[in-house]
XYZ file of C-alpha atoms in Angstrom:
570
model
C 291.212 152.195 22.630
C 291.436 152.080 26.506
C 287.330 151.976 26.517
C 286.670 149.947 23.287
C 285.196 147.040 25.108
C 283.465 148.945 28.100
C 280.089 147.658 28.458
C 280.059 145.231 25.837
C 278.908 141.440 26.296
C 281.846 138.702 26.538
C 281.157 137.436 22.695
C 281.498 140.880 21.306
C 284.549 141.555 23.343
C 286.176 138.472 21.716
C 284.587 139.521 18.208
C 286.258 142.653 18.588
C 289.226 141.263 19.323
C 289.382 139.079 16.481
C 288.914 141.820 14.194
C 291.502 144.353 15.450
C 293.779 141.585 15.190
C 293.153 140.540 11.563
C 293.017 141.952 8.022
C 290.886 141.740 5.170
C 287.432 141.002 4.436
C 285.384 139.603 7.854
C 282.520 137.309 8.245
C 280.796 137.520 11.691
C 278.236 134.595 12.031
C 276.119 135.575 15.142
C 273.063 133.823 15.791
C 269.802 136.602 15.340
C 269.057 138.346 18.648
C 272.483 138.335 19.501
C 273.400 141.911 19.441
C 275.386 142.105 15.619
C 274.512 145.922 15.589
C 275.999 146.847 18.920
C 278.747 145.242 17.838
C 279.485 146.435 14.641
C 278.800 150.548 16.106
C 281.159 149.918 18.640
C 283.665 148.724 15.506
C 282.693 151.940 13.526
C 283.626 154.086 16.856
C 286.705 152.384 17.405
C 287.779 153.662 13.664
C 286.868 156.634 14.240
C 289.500 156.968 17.336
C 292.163 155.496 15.426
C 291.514 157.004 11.900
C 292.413 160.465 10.110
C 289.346 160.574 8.120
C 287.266 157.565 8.790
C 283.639 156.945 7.215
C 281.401 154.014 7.592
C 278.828 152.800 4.990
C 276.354 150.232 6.213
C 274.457 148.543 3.812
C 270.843 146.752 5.137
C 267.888 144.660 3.542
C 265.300 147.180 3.992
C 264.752 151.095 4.890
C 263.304 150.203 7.752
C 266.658 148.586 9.215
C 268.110 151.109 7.802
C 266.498 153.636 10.231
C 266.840 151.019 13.359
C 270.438 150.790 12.189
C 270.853 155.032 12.791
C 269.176 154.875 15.726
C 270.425 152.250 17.494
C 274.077 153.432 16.720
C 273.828 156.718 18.310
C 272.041 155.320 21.226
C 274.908 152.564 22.051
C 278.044 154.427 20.500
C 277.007 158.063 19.998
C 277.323 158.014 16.324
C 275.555 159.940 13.991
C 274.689 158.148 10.391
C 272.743 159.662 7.535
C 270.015 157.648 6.229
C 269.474 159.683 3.052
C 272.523 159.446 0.752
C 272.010 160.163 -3.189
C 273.871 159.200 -6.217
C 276.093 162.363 -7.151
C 276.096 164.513 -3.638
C 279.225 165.564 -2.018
C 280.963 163.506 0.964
C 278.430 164.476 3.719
C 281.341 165.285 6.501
C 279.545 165.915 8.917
C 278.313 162.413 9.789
C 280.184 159.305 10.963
C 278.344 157.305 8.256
C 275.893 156.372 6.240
C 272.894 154.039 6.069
C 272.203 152.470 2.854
C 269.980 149.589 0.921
C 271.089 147.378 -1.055
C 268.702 147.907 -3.511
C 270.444 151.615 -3.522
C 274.047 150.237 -3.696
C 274.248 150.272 -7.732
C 273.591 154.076 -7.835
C 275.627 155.384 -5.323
C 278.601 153.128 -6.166
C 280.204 155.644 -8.203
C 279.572 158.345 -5.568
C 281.196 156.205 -2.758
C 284.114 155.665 -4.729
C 284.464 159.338 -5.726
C 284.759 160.545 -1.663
C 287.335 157.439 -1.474
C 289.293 158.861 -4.078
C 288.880 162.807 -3.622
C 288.610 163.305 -0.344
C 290.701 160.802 1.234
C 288.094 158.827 2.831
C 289.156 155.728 4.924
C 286.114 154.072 3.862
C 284.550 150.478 6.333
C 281.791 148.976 4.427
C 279.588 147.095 7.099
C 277.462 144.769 5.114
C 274.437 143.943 7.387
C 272.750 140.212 6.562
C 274.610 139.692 4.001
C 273.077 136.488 2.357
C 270.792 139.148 0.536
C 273.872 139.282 -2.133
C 274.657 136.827 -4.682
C 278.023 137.577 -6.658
C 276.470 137.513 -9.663
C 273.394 139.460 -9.328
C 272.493 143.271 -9.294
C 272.836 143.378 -5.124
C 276.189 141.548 -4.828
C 278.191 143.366 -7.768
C 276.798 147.037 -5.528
C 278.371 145.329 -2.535
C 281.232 144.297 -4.376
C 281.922 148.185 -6.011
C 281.162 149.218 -2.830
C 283.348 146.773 -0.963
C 286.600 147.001 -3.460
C 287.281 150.810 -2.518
C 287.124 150.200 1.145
C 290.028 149.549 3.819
C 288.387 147.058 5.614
C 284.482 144.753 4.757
C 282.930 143.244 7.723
C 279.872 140.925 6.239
C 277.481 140.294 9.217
C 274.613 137.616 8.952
C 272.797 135.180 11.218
C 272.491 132.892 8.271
C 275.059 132.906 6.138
C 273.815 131.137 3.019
C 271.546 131.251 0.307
C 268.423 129.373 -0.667
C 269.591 129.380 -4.008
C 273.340 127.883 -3.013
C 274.643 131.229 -4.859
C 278.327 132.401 -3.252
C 277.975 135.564 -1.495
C 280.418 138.179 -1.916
C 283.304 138.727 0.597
C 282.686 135.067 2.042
C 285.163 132.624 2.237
C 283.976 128.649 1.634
C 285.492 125.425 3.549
C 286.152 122.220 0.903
C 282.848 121.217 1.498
C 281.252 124.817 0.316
C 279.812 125.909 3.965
C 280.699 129.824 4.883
C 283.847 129.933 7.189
C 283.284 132.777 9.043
C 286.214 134.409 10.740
C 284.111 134.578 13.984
C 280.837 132.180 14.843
C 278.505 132.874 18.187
C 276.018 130.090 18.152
C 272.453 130.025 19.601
C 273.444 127.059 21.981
C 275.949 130.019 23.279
C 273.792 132.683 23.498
C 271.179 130.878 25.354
C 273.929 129.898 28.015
C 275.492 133.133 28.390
C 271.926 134.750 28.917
C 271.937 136.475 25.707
C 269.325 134.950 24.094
C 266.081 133.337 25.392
C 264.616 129.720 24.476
C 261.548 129.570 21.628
C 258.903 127.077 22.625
C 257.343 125.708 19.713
C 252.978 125.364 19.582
C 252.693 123.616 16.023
C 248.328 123.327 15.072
C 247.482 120.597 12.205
C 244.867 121.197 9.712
C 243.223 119.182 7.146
C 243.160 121.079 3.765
C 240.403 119.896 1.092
C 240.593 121.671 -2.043
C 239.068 122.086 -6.023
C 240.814 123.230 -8.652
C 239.172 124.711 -11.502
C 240.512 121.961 -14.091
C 239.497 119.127 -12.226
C 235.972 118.034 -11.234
C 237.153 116.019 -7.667
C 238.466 117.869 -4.714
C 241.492 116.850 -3.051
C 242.178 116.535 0.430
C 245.769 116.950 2.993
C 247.003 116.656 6.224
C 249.057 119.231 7.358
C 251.177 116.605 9.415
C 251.279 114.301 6.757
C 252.403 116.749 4.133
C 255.770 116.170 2.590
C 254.876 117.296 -1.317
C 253.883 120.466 -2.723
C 253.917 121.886 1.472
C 254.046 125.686 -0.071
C 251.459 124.900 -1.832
C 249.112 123.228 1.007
C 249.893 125.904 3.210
C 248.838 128.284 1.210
C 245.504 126.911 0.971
C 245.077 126.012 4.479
C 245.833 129.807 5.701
C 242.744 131.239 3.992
C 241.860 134.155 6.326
C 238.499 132.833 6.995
C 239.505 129.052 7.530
C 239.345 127.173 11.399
C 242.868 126.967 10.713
C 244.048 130.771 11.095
C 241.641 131.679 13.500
C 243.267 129.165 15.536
C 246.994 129.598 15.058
C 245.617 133.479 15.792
C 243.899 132.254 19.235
C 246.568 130.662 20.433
C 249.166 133.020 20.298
C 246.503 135.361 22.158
C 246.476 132.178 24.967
C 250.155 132.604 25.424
C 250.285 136.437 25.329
C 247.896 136.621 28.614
C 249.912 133.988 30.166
C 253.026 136.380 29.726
C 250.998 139.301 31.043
C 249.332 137.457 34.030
C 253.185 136.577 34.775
C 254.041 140.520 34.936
C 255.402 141.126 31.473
C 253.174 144.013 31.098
C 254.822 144.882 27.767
C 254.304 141.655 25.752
C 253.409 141.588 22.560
C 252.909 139.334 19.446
C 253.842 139.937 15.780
C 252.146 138.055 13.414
C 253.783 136.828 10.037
C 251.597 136.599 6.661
C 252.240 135.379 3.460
C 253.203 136.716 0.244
C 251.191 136.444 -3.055
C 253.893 138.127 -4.908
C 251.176 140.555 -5.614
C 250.885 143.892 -3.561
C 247.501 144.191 -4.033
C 246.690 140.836 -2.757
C 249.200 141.185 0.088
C 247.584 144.200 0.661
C 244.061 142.684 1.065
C 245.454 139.533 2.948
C 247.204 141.161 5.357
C 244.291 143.168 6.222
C 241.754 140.730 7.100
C 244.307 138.693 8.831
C 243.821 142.338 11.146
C 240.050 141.851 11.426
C 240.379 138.248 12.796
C 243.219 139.504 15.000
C 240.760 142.306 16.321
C 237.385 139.697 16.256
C 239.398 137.222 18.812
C 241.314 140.083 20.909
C 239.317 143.009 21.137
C 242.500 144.681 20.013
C 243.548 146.771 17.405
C 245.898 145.853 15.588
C 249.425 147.534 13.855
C 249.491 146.697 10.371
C 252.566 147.480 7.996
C 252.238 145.794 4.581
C 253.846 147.390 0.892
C 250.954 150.044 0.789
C 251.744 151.791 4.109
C 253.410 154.951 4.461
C 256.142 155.262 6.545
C 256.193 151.712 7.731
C 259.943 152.209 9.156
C 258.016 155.020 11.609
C 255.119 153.086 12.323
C 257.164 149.867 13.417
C 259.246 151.932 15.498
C 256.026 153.226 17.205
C 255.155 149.962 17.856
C 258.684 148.993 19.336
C 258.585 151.779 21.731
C 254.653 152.173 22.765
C 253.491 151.295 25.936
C 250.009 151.273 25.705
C 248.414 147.777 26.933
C 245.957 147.591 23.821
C 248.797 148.099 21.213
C 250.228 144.632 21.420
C 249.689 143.121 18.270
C 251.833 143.820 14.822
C 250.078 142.153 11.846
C 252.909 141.906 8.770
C 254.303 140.963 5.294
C 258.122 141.131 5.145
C 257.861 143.830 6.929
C 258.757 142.238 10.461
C 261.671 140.577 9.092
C 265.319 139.765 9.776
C 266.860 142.189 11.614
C 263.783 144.627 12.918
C 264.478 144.314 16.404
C 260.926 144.631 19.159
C 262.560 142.872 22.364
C 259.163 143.064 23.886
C 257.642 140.622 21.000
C 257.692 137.288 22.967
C 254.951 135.754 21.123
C 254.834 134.590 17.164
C 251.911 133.383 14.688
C 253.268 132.287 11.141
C 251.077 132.248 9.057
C 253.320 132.004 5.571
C 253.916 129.343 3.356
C 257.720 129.687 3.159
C 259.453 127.106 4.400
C 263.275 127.652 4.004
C 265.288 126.829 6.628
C 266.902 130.096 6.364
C 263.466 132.470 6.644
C 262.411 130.421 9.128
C 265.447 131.309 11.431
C 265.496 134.952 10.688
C 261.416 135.169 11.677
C 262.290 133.060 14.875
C 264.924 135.082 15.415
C 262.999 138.114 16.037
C 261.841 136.519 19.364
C 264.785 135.488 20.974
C 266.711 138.850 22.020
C 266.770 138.215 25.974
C 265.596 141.757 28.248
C 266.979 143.340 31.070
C 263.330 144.868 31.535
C 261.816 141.572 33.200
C 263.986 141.480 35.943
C 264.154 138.321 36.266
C 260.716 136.894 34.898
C 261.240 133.776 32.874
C 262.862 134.360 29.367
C 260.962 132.507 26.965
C 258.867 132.871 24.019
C 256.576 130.581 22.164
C 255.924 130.441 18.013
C 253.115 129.148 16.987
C 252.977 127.427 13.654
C 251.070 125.367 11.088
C 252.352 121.286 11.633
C 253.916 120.221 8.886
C 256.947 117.699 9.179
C 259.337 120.128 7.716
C 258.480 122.645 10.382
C 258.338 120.007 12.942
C 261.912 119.503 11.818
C 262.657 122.962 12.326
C 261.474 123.116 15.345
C 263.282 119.637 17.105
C 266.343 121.551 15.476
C 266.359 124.498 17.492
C 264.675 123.052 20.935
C 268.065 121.096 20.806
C 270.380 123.809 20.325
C 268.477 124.955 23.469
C 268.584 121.795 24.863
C 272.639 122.356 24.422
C 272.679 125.584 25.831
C 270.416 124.733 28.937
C 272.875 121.930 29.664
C 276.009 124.208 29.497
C 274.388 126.276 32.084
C 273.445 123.002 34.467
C 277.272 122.123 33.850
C 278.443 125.215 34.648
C 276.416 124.887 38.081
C 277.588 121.762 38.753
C 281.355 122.958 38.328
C 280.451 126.191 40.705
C 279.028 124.105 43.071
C 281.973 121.855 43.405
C 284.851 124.523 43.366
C 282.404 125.991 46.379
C 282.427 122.476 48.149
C 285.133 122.041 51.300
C 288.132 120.322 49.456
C 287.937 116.925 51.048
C 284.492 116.693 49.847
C 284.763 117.503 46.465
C 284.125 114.593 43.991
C 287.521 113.024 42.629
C 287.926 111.935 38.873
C 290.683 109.261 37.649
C 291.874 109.529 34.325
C 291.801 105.861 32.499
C 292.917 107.031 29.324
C 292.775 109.436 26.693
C 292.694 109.560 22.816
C 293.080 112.353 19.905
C 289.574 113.044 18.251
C 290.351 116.271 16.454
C 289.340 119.146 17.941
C 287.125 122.251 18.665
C 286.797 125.501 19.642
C 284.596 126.287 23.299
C 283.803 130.115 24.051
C 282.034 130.945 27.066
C 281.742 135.010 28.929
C 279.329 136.355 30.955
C 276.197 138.756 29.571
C 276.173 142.483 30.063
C 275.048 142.778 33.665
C 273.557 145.986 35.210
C 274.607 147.306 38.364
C 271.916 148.579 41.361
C 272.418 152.534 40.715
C 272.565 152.583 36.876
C 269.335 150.462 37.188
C 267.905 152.929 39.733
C 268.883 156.082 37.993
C 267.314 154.912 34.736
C 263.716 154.103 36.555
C 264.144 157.304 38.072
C 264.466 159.422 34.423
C 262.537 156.888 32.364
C 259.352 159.070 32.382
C 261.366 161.488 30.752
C 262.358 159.536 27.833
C 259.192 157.012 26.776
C 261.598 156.042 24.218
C 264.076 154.168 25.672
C 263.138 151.024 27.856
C 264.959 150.700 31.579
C 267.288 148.678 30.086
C 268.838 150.305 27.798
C 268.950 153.742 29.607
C 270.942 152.014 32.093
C 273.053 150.174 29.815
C 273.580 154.413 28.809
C 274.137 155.351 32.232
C 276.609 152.343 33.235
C 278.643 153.066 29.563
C 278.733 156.696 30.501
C 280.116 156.169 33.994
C 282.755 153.897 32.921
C 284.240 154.325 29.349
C 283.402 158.057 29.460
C 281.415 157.367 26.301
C 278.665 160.302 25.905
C 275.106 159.715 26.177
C 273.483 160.357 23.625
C 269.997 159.829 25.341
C 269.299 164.022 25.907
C 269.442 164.442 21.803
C 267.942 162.367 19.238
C 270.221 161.268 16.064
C 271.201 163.801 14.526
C 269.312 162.934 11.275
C 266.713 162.911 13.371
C 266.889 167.051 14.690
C 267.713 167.621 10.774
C 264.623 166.141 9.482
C 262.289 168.569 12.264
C 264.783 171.356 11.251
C 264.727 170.863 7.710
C 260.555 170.977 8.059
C 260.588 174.140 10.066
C 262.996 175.729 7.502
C 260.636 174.927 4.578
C 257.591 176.128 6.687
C 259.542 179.319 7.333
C 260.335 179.396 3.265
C 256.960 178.635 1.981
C 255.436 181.690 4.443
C 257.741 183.842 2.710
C 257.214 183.088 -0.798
C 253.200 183.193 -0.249
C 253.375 186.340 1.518
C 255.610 188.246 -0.460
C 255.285 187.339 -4.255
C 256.743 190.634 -5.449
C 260.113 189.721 -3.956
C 259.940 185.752 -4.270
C 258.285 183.908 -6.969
C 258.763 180.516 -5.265
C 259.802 178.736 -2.696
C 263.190 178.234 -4.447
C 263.698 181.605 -4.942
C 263.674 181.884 -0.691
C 266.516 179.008 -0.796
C 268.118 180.503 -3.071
C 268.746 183.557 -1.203
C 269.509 181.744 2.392
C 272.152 179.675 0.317
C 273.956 182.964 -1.224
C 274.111 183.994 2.748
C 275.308 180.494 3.691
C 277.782 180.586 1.400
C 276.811 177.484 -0.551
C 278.330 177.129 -3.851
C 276.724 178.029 -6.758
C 275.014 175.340 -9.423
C 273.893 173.488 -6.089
C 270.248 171.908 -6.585
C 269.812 171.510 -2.524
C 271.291 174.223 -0.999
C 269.685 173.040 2.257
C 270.674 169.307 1.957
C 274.376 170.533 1.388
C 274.136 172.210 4.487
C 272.977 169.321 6.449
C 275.521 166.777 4.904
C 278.463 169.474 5.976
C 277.866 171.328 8.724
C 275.042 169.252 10.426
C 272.804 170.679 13.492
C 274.711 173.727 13.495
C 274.383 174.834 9.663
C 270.531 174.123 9.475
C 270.025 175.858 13.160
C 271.836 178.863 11.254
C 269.568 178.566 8.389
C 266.505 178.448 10.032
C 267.838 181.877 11.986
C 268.726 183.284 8.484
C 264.957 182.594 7.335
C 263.244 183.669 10.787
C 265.252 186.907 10.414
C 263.819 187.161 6.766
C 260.330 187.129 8.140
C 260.583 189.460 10.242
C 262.137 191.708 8.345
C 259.637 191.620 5.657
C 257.247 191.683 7.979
């Protein structure tokens, strides 16, 4: 406990605080880019120092998150969490976690409650942008199985409400039916504390002429002037061949040299396309939105759409490459809420959703502030089709920026007088004062660097591509002050399981092909390491057993086992 708020930023210290301190379900409404998932690992490692038998399931959107979520966990906290649990497997003991859809919630529901009550399992449920679940549909009664058999629910979501105005499972409502969440961080905060960065706003207007098939006169709108039917209009205007995407396209490549002519020799742009509701149209959308990307840029584009394989690996390629052409990531739903690429600075929408609360989860994919520009200019720009209601949008959140920037100027003004000699600081009179209600100010300083962790990461960097500066010396600083291991030398561990799991069915599938008078199959191999392993019999995965008890260890062992086979049979 003496470390559980070493190296964390001043909001998640108070977050933290707040939840140690209460009981019960917990909403934490943090705006995106804030840092929700280092806060919630460093809740799951505080369990796990104060708990017998602690286990944390954490439930996300997509599988993608899902694998950021592992990842990200054991590189801020240590922790190691599965990302491949299945409906009837044992209590995989040798993890801290899990990492789970929602989509998967209904069929591992009985599982979950099975470890709770066979294997005394003191069970936190961390459900991760939780406005996916509405009480009443499939998502939201998982969550709520899910949720019932645990000690403690923490509900975490940068927008906490639904399109449809559905109630959301382990959310409390004010008398006026808004979420009250039992801790709120605010983008207006974040951007004063140096968490976040400001989002300029480029808006481009288009007018739209269109036929339909019924009618024999074409119709005409202005994207500025459209309050009706705007999805609709959108959608027409963002053609892939029309002025009006190659220009949205052009201008985010305008702002993405200005970044790099300023230094940021990482910046990159993700682009946002719509949604037909058909895959195969996505599919073909998505990918000539890549051709226009590569006609204007000279760049090849990454694109992840529903037909790509391994599109959790392929963003996470993205997030961590270095290379000065790879600086474009072309999308459907795939760069969503929560898929975090700090070095994305620059936006093109190019959908024709316009709900408030999609609109803040794309533009929060640009705000996360990083320690990498030392101290370059923290901005990034979105650049959008002008309609009024994204005008709106955007007037919203330039003045919750407009907030934050003038906390920071007050906050000046304050330092500079407390610095001032004291008979020439300014003097204020009170003349009266009145009650007005109330209201609740937070303010902290960010996570700050020191000299040598900073130097110490540049020096090792080379040796882990990886990991930006920042975050290695976010490691380094952790390591040197809360004694919290680094976990920077090993990958996850679900990580080392996956390569150790493919050498071991390498290893298997030599054996079977070379020696069919002893082995019939591959099976028949597994079947033999798993009577030496000791794993029990009736078991359809001897191998994943292994993993989900003993870890590293048991599959290094098996992999020995099978080597030793080889040889043996020559």
């Amino acid at each position: 406990m003496q470390n559980a708020f070493a190296g964390l930023r001043k909001w998640q210290e108070l977050a933290l605080e707040n939840w140690l301190a209460s009981d019960g379900p917990w909403l934490c409404c943090a705006t995106p880019g804030a840092g929700k998932t280092r806060f919630a690992s460093r809740v799951i490692r505080v369990r796990n120092d104060e708990h017998r038998k602690p286990f944390a399931i954490v439930v996300c959107p997509t599988d993608s998150l899902k694998d950021q979520w592992a990842h990200s966990a054991h590189r801020s906290d240590g922790l190691n969490l599965t990302t491949s649990i299945r409906s009837g497997e044992g209590f995989p003991s040798a993890y801290h976690g899990a990492c789970v859809t929602y989509a998967q919630l209904p069929t591992i529901a009985s599982t979950v409650q099975t470890w709770v009550r066979h294997h005394g399992v003191s069970l936190l449920t961390i459900l991760d942008e939780i406005h996916h679940c509405a009480e009443s549909a499939v998502w939201g009664d998982g969550a709520t199985r899910v949720g019932d058999c645990s000690d403690r629910v923490m509900a975490l979501s940068g927008t906490p409400f639904r399109s449809d105005g559905a109630p959301i499972p382990f959310v409390t409502y004010d008398g006026c039916g808004f979420a009250a969440p039992q801790y709120a961080y605010t983008y207006a905060q974040a951007i004063a504390e140096g968490v976040c960065r400001r989002v300029q706003f480029r808006l481009r207007d288009a007018v739209v002429r269109r036929k339909w098939s019924s009618e024999r006169d074409a119709e005409e709108c202005q994207w500025s002037s459209c309050t009706e039917d705007v999805g609709s209009w959108l959608q027409s205007g963002l053609v892939h061949d029309g002025d009006a995407v190659r220009e949205i396209v052009n201008d985010c490549w305008l702002e993405l040299q200005k970044m790099i002519e300023a230094g940021d020799q990482l910046a990159a742009c993700g682009i946002h396309c719509m949604s037909s509701g058909r895959n195969d149209l996505d599919d073909k959308y998505v990918n000539k939105i890549g051709k226009v990307v590569r006609q204007i840029t000279g760049m090849v584009p990454t694109i992840v759409h529903h037909g790509v394989q391994g599109a959790s690996a392929e963003i996470r390629r993205f997030r961590e490459s270095r290379s000065p052409s790879d600086r474009f990531l072309v999308s459907i739903r795939q760069f969503g809420e929560g898929v975090d690429i700090p070095r994305c600075r620059v936006g093109g929408y190019l959908s024709n959703v316009s709900s408030e609360m999609y609109l803040r989860q794309v533009v929060g994919r640009y705000v996360r502030n990083e320690d990498r520009l030392n101290g370059q200019p923290q901005y990034a720009v979105m650049v959008m089709p002008e309609v009024p209601v994204f005008r709106q949008f955007a007037a919203c959140v330039e003045e919750e920026a407009r907030v934050g920037l003038e906390m920071v100027e007050r906050s000046r003004r304050d330092n500079e007088r407390e610095a001032a000699p004291s008979d020439e600081r300014p003097t204020v009179q009170t003349v009266s004062v009145t009650g007005n209600g109330g209201s609740i100010v937070m303010s902290g300083d960010a996570f700050s660097l020191d000299d040598d962790s900073v130097r110490k990461a540049e020096s090792i960097s080379a040796d882990f591509p990886a990991y930006p500066v920042g975050d290695l010396a976010r490691i380094i600083s952790r390591s040197a002050s809360a004694g919290v291991a680094s976990a920077v030398a090993d990958p996850p561990m679900h990580v080392q399981c996956a390569e150790l799991r493919k050498k071991c069915n390498s290893i298997a599938f030599r054996i079977a092909k070379d020696n069919p008078d002893d082995f019939a199959n591959v099976g028949h191999v597994h079947g033999e390491v798993n009577k030496r392993q000791g794993v029990p019999y009736g078991v359809e995965n001897g191998q994943n057993w292994i993993e989900k008890r003993r870890g590293v260890d048991g599959l290094q062992q098996r992999l020995a086992i099978l080597r030793a086979m080889m040889e043996a049979l020559g």
